[in-house]
Amino acid sequence: DDAKSHEVKFTCVFTCPLTGEHFACGSWSNDGAEVVDVGKDGIFWYKNKKQAMNAAAAKALDCFSRRECHGKENAPLAQQRCRD
């Protein structure tokens, strides 16, 4: 990222300790978190480390929840944490 030093941005990847799967942070907007920038490569950037970590954890939870529903689209939207 070509941000200036006073414009530091954060991204995060959650690695599941059980499966070893990696989940990059998604488009998450909870607790006032907002995506600061989406890079050309589709990486979501946040204004602080905590928001980036929470976004990666939310993406992992979304994926695990969808998997529990056997990939069906009928999972309640209220359970979805990321917009993507």
XYZ file of C-alpha atoms in Angstrom:
84
model
C 0.000 0.000 0.000
C 1.378 3.440 -0.863
C -0.066 5.272 2.183
C 1.929 8.017 3.846
C 3.210 7.295 7.352
C 0.403 9.343 8.918
C -2.176 7.409 6.891
C -1.440 3.925 8.193
C -4.009 1.310 7.195
C -4.470 -2.217 8.492
C -5.617 -5.517 7.052
C -5.669 -8.960 8.627
C -5.913 -12.673 7.854
C -7.463 -15.060 10.381
C -5.954 -18.552 10.421
C -8.156 -21.243 11.937
C -6.150 -23.129 14.573
C -8.105 -26.342 13.879
C -8.141 -26.508 10.079
C -5.308 -24.169 9.094
C -7.653 -22.325 6.695
C -6.982 -18.635 6.064
C -9.691 -15.966 5.942
C -8.863 -12.436 4.787
C -10.908 -9.658 6.357
C -14.170 -8.835 4.635
C -16.304 -5.746 4.311
C -17.353 -5.399 7.947
C -19.068 -2.413 9.543
C -19.803 -3.011 13.181
C -18.850 -0.927 16.225
C -18.226 2.066 13.963
C -15.742 0.191 11.784
C -15.589 1.306 8.195
C -13.491 0.104 5.329
C -10.959 2.853 4.682
C -9.920 1.575 1.284
C -10.306 -1.400 -1.006
C -7.134 -2.044 -2.945
C -6.981 -2.971 -6.618
C -6.431 -6.554 -5.508
C -9.638 -6.611 -3.415
C -7.921 -6.323 -0.028
C -9.972 -4.463 2.573
C -8.057 -1.880 4.634
C -9.184 -0.471 8.016
C -8.128 2.512 10.093
C -6.886 0.439 13.027
C -5.608 -3.033 13.833
C -8.569 -4.014 16.039
C -11.101 -3.330 13.269
C -9.043 -5.327 10.765
C -8.769 -8.267 13.177
C -12.506 -8.172 13.906
C -13.276 -8.066 10.167
C -11.132 -11.159 9.546
C -12.778 -13.014 12.438
C -16.232 -11.993 11.146
C -15.370 -13.306 7.678
C -14.276 -16.641 9.180
C -17.490 -16.879 11.227
C -19.557 -16.153 8.115
C -17.764 -18.904 6.189
C -18.107 -21.428 9.012
C -21.803 -20.544 9.480
C -22.494 -20.927 5.759
C -20.738 -24.260 5.787
C -22.940 -25.448 8.690
C -25.982 -24.586 6.566
C -24.493 -26.805 3.832
C -24.008 -23.808 1.515
C -27.699 -22.941 1.393
C -28.564 -19.310 0.868
C -31.406 -19.497 3.397
C -29.216 -18.623 6.374
C -30.728 -15.590 8.131
C -29.170 -12.307 6.997
C -29.009 -11.178 10.610
C -26.374 -13.873 11.105
C -24.221 -12.542 8.282
C -21.439 -10.357 9.617
C -19.669 -9.208 6.444
C -21.313 -7.572 3.441
C -19.295 -9.586 0.941
